[in-house]
Amino acid sequence: MTVDQRVSGPQEPPVRAPRRFAATLFPEPATAADPRHWPVWLAVLLGGGLYLAWRTPGVGAWDTVWAEDGANFLNDAANRSVVDAITNTLNGYFGVYNRLVAEVVTTFPVSWWAVVNTLLAVGSTLGLAAIVYQCSAGFLPHRALRLFVAAPVVLQWVANGEAVNNNATLQFPMLYALFWILLAVPRGRFGRIGAPVAAGLIALTTTLAVVFVPLALVRAAVRRDRSGIATAATLVGAIAIQLVALASGKADRGDIGGTRLDLTWIGKSVFERLLPQSFFGERWIAHPVAAVPNHPWLIAAALVPLLAAGVVALLRFRRSPAEGPSIPLAALALLHAVGLYSAELIVLGRVPNRYLVAPSMLIVVAVVALLKPRAGARLAGWAPLAAVGALLAVTSIANYRVDHQTRTPLTPSWSAQVDAGRSGCRADPSAFEAILLSGPRGAPYGQVHIPCDRLR
């Protein structure tokens, strides 16, 4: 035994590089969830539900069914077998979760469909926020930080008019939740089983989940835990199903967009559209498919939070490399924000605001990661993050209720239509169906065919 060993005792075996890499990119949560906090978070979720309840202008979400929710999902659930409805494709992909929701909705009387559809959309949104909160514990052990990255799922300010309180657009916050599911290291059996199931379901709902396949494969390779391997396998398998359906002609993209690969244009769109809406929302930005904001100075202003966060992170990292900012999380979030947005632009050519939902949330994650205070930091250490929180709070309030050019003025009352359809079916015994609207009459996403047997 050497003198050093006698003085210091047995030495810990060195941690191998792959294990250090795994712990850096996919850290385990420091502590398990405390059951005593569940009442508090249930109250938070209830508050989030109330926040969402009246966000939709016009007739409102509780008495309308919008776009694909009616003309595709509810229409198919009401007129096809369960298997045929769930395996039917839309715009080139399966929307399995959306169709499962529609199957539940159509078990209720037709007059309840708008309310139940909205309840399930709100409940799903809150569930996704809860998933993000729980899955972010490894990188963000402080509850305030986890709440900061979960809140955008509910507050969502980039596409209120077309994405809030809507079943079809749940795919976008699902992509954001998938990012966190792939980073999380579940401690309990529920998480280890739930992660692969959730990843597979999300990938069967939106083909855009393909962007996260490399992250899933890296997670499976470096951690080599059963949950990570199962999650990667279900994600890849579900994406394969989507791509095979598209390649075989089972799924048809129709005329939803055209492929455009122009890196200069994509980079310009990131700076002129994604960043401004990530921090300032849709109300102060131009038409949903426009490339340039109403106010050009917003482009420069949108760079301030990101650049300032980078400077603060650099100063903190130089002072204390082991604590403070989470550089790996910031890098992963930015990489996937730009990657997802770029993929959307390439595949569709140009995208409506709803496609900015997940990338904008990932931009916020990058800022939170860079401004993450060190453990035990005083109030001053939280000041930069509080400033960003104040900005996003103002943005959320400004974008709480935003009129959509089609949804707000042209989607009629569901209950009034059900009453009229019921009267028509009863007045004409030979009538086979009533047509209700989930959007403008004559638009492909605007008609729901309800069998008169369900109305008489």
JSON list of C-alpha atoms in Angstrom, two decimals, residues 87-183:
[
{"chain": "A", "resi": 87, "resn": "THR", "atom": "CA", "xyz": [-56.28, 3.27, -39.94]},
{"chain": "A", "resi": 88, "resn": "ASN", "atom": "CA", "xyz": [-57.51, 5.96, -42.31]},
{"chain": "A", "resi": 89, "resn": "THR", "atom": "CA", "xyz": [-54.83, 8.48, -43.22]},
{"chain": "A", "resi": 90, "resn": "LEU", "atom": "CA", "xyz": [-54.98, 12.25, -43.58]},
{"chain": "A", "resi": 91, "resn": "ASN", "atom": "CA", "xyz": [-52.52, 14.46, -45.46]},
{"chain": "A", "resi": 92, "resn": "GLY", "atom": "CA", "xyz": [-50.06, 11.60, -45.82]},
{"chain": "A", "resi": 93, "resn": "TYR", "atom": "CA", "xyz": [-49.93, 10.21, -42.29]},
{"chain": "A", "resi": 94, "resn": "PHE", "atom": "CA", "xyz": [-51.88, 8.35, -39.64]},
{"chain": "A", "resi": 95, "resn": "GLY", "atom": "CA", "xyz": [-53.31, 10.44, -36.80]},
{"chain": "A", "resi": 96, "resn": "VAL", "atom": "CA", "xyz": [-53.90, 7.59, -34.37]},
{"chain": "A", "resi": 97, "resn": "TYR", "atom": "CA", "xyz": [-54.28, 9.63, -31.18]},
{"chain": "A", "resi": 98, "resn": "ASN", "atom": "CA", "xyz": [-56.63, 12.11, -32.86]},
{"chain": "A", "resi": 99, "resn": "ARG", "atom": "CA", "xyz": [-58.79, 9.27, -34.12]},
{"chain": "A", "resi": 100, "resn": "LEU", "atom": "CA", "xyz": [-58.84, 7.53, -30.73]},
{"chain": "A", "resi": 101, "resn": "VAL", "atom": "CA", "xyz": [-60.14, 10.79, -29.25]},
{"chain": "A", "resi": 102, "resn": "ALA", "atom": "CA", "xyz": [-62.82, 10.93, -31.95]},
{"chain": "A", "resi": 103, "resn": "GLU", "atom": "CA", "xyz": [-63.89, 7.37, -31.16]},
{"chain": "A", "resi": 104, "resn": "VAL", "atom": "CA", "xyz": [-64.43, 8.38, -27.54]},
{"chain": "A", "resi": 105, "resn": "VAL", "atom": "CA", "xyz": [-66.30, 11.55, -28.53]},
{"chain": "A", "resi": 106, "resn": "THR", "atom": "CA", "xyz": [-68.72, 9.73, -30.82]},
{"chain": "A", "resi": 107, "resn": "THR", "atom": "CA", "xyz": [-69.85, 7.40, -28.03]},
{"chain": "A", "resi": 108, "resn": "PHE", "atom": "CA", "xyz": [-71.72, 10.41, -26.64]},
{"chain": "A", "resi": 109, "resn": "PRO", "atom": "CA", "xyz": [-74.90, 11.98, -28.06]},
{"chain": "A", "resi": 110, "resn": "VAL", "atom": "CA", "xyz": [-74.21, 14.19, -31.08]},
{"chain": "A", "resi": 111, "resn": "SER", "atom": "CA", "xyz": [-75.25, 17.32, -29.17]},
{"chain": "A", "resi": 112, "resn": "TRP", "atom": "CA", "xyz": [-72.38, 16.68, -26.73]},
{"chain": "A", "resi": 113, "resn": "TRP", "atom": "CA", "xyz": [-69.64, 16.26, -29.33]},
{"chain": "A", "resi": 114, "resn": "ALA", "atom": "CA", "xyz": [-68.32, 19.82, -29.24]},
{"chain": "A", "resi": 115, "resn": "VAL", "atom": "CA", "xyz": [-68.08, 19.87, -25.45]},
{"chain": "A", "resi": 116, "resn": "VAL", "atom": "CA", "xyz": [-66.52, 16.42, -25.12]},
{"chain": "A", "resi": 117, "resn": "ASN", "atom": "CA", "xyz": [-64.08, 17.05, -27.98]},
{"chain": "A", "resi": 118, "resn": "THR", "atom": "CA", "xyz": [-62.94, 20.27, -26.32]},
{"chain": "A", "resi": 119, "resn": "LEU", "atom": "CA", "xyz": [-62.70, 18.63, -22.90]},
{"chain": "A", "resi": 120, "resn": "LEU", "atom": "CA", "xyz": [-60.47, 15.90, -24.31]},
{"chain": "A", "resi": 121, "resn": "ALA", "atom": "CA", "xyz": [-58.33, 18.44, -26.18]},
{"chain": "A", "resi": 122, "resn": "VAL", "atom": "CA", "xyz": [-57.89, 20.48, -23.00]},
{"chain": "A", "resi": 123, "resn": "GLY", "atom": "CA", "xyz": [-57.24, 17.37, -20.91]},
{"chain": "A", "resi": 124, "resn": "SER", "atom": "CA", "xyz": [-54.67, 16.12, -23.42]},
{"chain": "A", "resi": 125, "resn": "THR", "atom": "CA", "xyz": [-52.91, 19.49, -23.39]},
{"chain": "A", "resi": 126, "resn": "LEU", "atom": "CA", "xyz": [-52.70, 19.43, -19.60]},
{"chain": "A", "resi": 127, "resn": "GLY", "atom": "CA", "xyz": [-51.47, 15.84, -19.70]},
{"chain": "A", "resi": 128, "resn": "LEU", "atom": "CA", "xyz": [-48.67, 16.80, -22.09]},
{"chain": "A", "resi": 129, "resn": "ALA", "atom": "CA", "xyz": [-47.69, 19.67, -19.79]},
{"chain": "A", "resi": 130, "resn": "ALA", "atom": "CA", "xyz": [-47.56, 17.20, -16.87]},
{"chain": "A", "resi": 131, "resn": "ILE", "atom": "CA", "xyz": [-45.35, 14.86, -18.92]},
{"chain": "A", "resi": 132, "resn": "VAL", "atom": "CA", "xyz": [-42.93, 17.69, -19.67]},
{"chain": "A", "resi": 133, "resn": "TYR", "atom": "CA", "xyz": [-42.86, 18.70, -16.01]},
{"chain": "A", "resi": 134, "resn": "GLN", "atom": "CA", "xyz": [-42.09, 15.18, -14.86]},
{"chain": "A", "resi": 135, "resn": "CYS", "atom": "CA", "xyz": [-39.61, 14.29, -17.62]},
{"chain": "A", "resi": 136, "resn": "SER", "atom": "CA", "xyz": [-37.55, 17.47, -17.16]},
{"chain": "A", "resi": 137, "resn": "ALA", "atom": "CA", "xyz": [-36.55, 16.56, -13.57]},
{"chain": "A", "resi": 138, "resn": "GLY", "atom": "CA", "xyz": [-33.15, 15.18, -14.57]},
{"chain": "A", "resi": 139, "resn": "PHE", "atom": "CA", "xyz": [-31.95, 18.40, -16.18]},
{"chain": "A", "resi": 140, "resn": "LEU", "atom": "CA", "xyz": [-34.03, 20.80, -14.09]},
{"chain": "A", "resi": 141, "resn": "PRO", "atom": "CA", "xyz": [-34.36, 19.57, -10.49]},
{"chain": "A", "resi": 142, "resn": "HIS", "atom": "CA", "xyz": [-35.83, 22.84, -9.22]},
{"chain": "A", "resi": 143, "resn": "ARG", "atom": "CA", "xyz": [-39.64, 22.79, -9.48]},
{"chain": "A", "resi": 144, "resn": "ALA", "atom": "CA", "xyz": [-39.81, 26.40, -10.71]},
{"chain": "A", "resi": 145, "resn": "LEU", "atom": "CA", "xyz": [-37.59, 25.57, -13.68]},
{"chain": "A", "resi": 146, "resn": "ARG", "atom": "CA", "xyz": [-39.65, 22.51, -14.55]},
{"chain": "A", "resi": 147, "resn": "LEU", "atom": "CA", "xyz": [-42.81, 24.58, -14.37]},
{"chain": "A", "resi": 148, "resn": "PHE", "atom": "CA", "xyz": [-41.16, 27.15, -16.64]},
{"chain": "A", "resi": 149, "resn": "VAL", "atom": "CA", "xyz": [-40.63, 24.60, -19.43]},
{"chain": "A", "resi": 150, "resn": "ALA", "atom": "CA", "xyz": [-44.03, 22.93, -18.94]},
{"chain": "A", "resi": 151, "resn": "ALA", "atom": "CA", "xyz": [-46.06, 26.15, -18.90]},
{"chain": "A", "resi": 152, "resn": "PRO", "atom": "CA", "xyz": [-45.66, 26.96, -22.64]},
{"chain": "A", "resi": 153, "resn": "VAL", "atom": "CA", "xyz": [-47.73, 23.87, -23.47]},
{"chain": "A", "resi": 154, "resn": "VAL", "atom": "CA", "xyz": [-50.71, 25.59, -21.82]},
{"chain": "A", "resi": 155, "resn": "LEU", "atom": "CA", "xyz": [-49.83, 29.25, -22.38]},
{"chain": "A", "resi": 156, "resn": "GLN", "atom": "CA", "xyz": [-48.95, 28.59, -26.07]},
{"chain": "A", "resi": 157, "resn": "TRP", "atom": "CA", "xyz": [-48.76, 31.96, -27.79]},
{"chain": "A", "resi": 158, "resn": "VAL", "atom": "CA", "xyz": [-47.67, 31.29, -31.38]},
{"chain": "A", "resi": 159, "resn": "ALA", "atom": "CA", "xyz": [-50.87, 29.85, -32.88]},
{"chain": "A", "resi": 160, "resn": "ASN", "atom": "CA", "xyz": [-53.77, 30.44, -30.52]},
{"chain": "A", "resi": 161, "resn": "GLY", "atom": "CA", "xyz": [-56.30, 31.06, -33.26]},
{"chain": "A", "resi": 162, "resn": "GLU", "atom": "CA", "xyz": [-55.83, 27.71, -34.99]},
{"chain": "A", "resi": 163, "resn": "ALA", "atom": "CA", "xyz": [-54.15, 25.40, -32.48]},
{"chain": "A", "resi": 164, "resn": "VAL", "atom": "CA", "xyz": [-55.71, 25.96, -29.05]},
{"chain": "A", "resi": 165, "resn": "ASN", "atom": "CA", "xyz": [-58.60, 23.73, -27.87]},
{"chain": "A", "resi": 166, "resn": "ASN", "atom": "CA", "xyz": [-58.32, 21.59, -30.97]},
{"chain": "A", "resi": 167, "resn": "ASN", "atom": "CA", "xyz": [-57.78, 17.85, -31.28]},
{"chain": "A", "resi": 168, "resn": "ALA", "atom": "CA", "xyz": [-56.03, 17.79, -34.66]},
{"chain": "A", "resi": 169, "resn": "THR", "atom": "CA", "xyz": [-53.28, 20.18, -33.55]},
{"chain": "A", "resi": 170, "resn": "LEU", "atom": "CA", "xyz": [-52.33, 18.16, -30.45]},
{"chain": "A", "resi": 171, "resn": "GLN", "atom": "CA", "xyz": [-49.58, 16.65, -32.58]},
{"chain": "A", "resi": 172, "resn": "PHE", "atom": "CA", "xyz": [-47.49, 19.79, -32.13]},
{"chain": "A", "resi": 173, "resn": "PRO", "atom": "CA", "xyz": [-47.21, 19.90, -28.32]},
{"chain": "A", "resi": 174, "resn": "MET", "atom": "CA", "xyz": [-46.85, 16.11, -28.57]},
{"chain": "A", "resi": 175, "resn": "LEU", "atom": "CA", "xyz": [-43.59, 16.65, -30.46]},
{"chain": "A", "resi": 176, "resn": "TYR", "atom": "CA", "xyz": [-42.37, 18.91, -27.68]},
{"chain": "A", "resi": 177, "resn": "ALA", "atom": "CA", "xyz": [-43.30, 16.29, -25.08]},
{"chain": "A", "resi": 178, "resn": "LEU", "atom": "CA", "xyz": [-41.49, 13.64, -27.14]},
{"chain": "A", "resi": 179, "resn": "PHE", "atom": "CA", "xyz": [-38.27, 15.62, -26.83]},
{"chain": "A", "resi": 180, "resn": "TRP", "atom": "CA", "xyz": [-38.52, 15.41, -23.04]},
{"chain": "A", "resi": 181, "resn": "ILE", "atom": "CA", "xyz": [-39.62, 11.77, -23.05]},
{"chain": "A", "resi": 182, "resn": "LEU", "atom": "CA", "xyz": [-36.46, 10.86, -24.93]},
{"chain": "A", "resi": 183, "resn": "LEU", "atom": "CA", "xyz": [-34.26, 12.80, -22.48]}
]
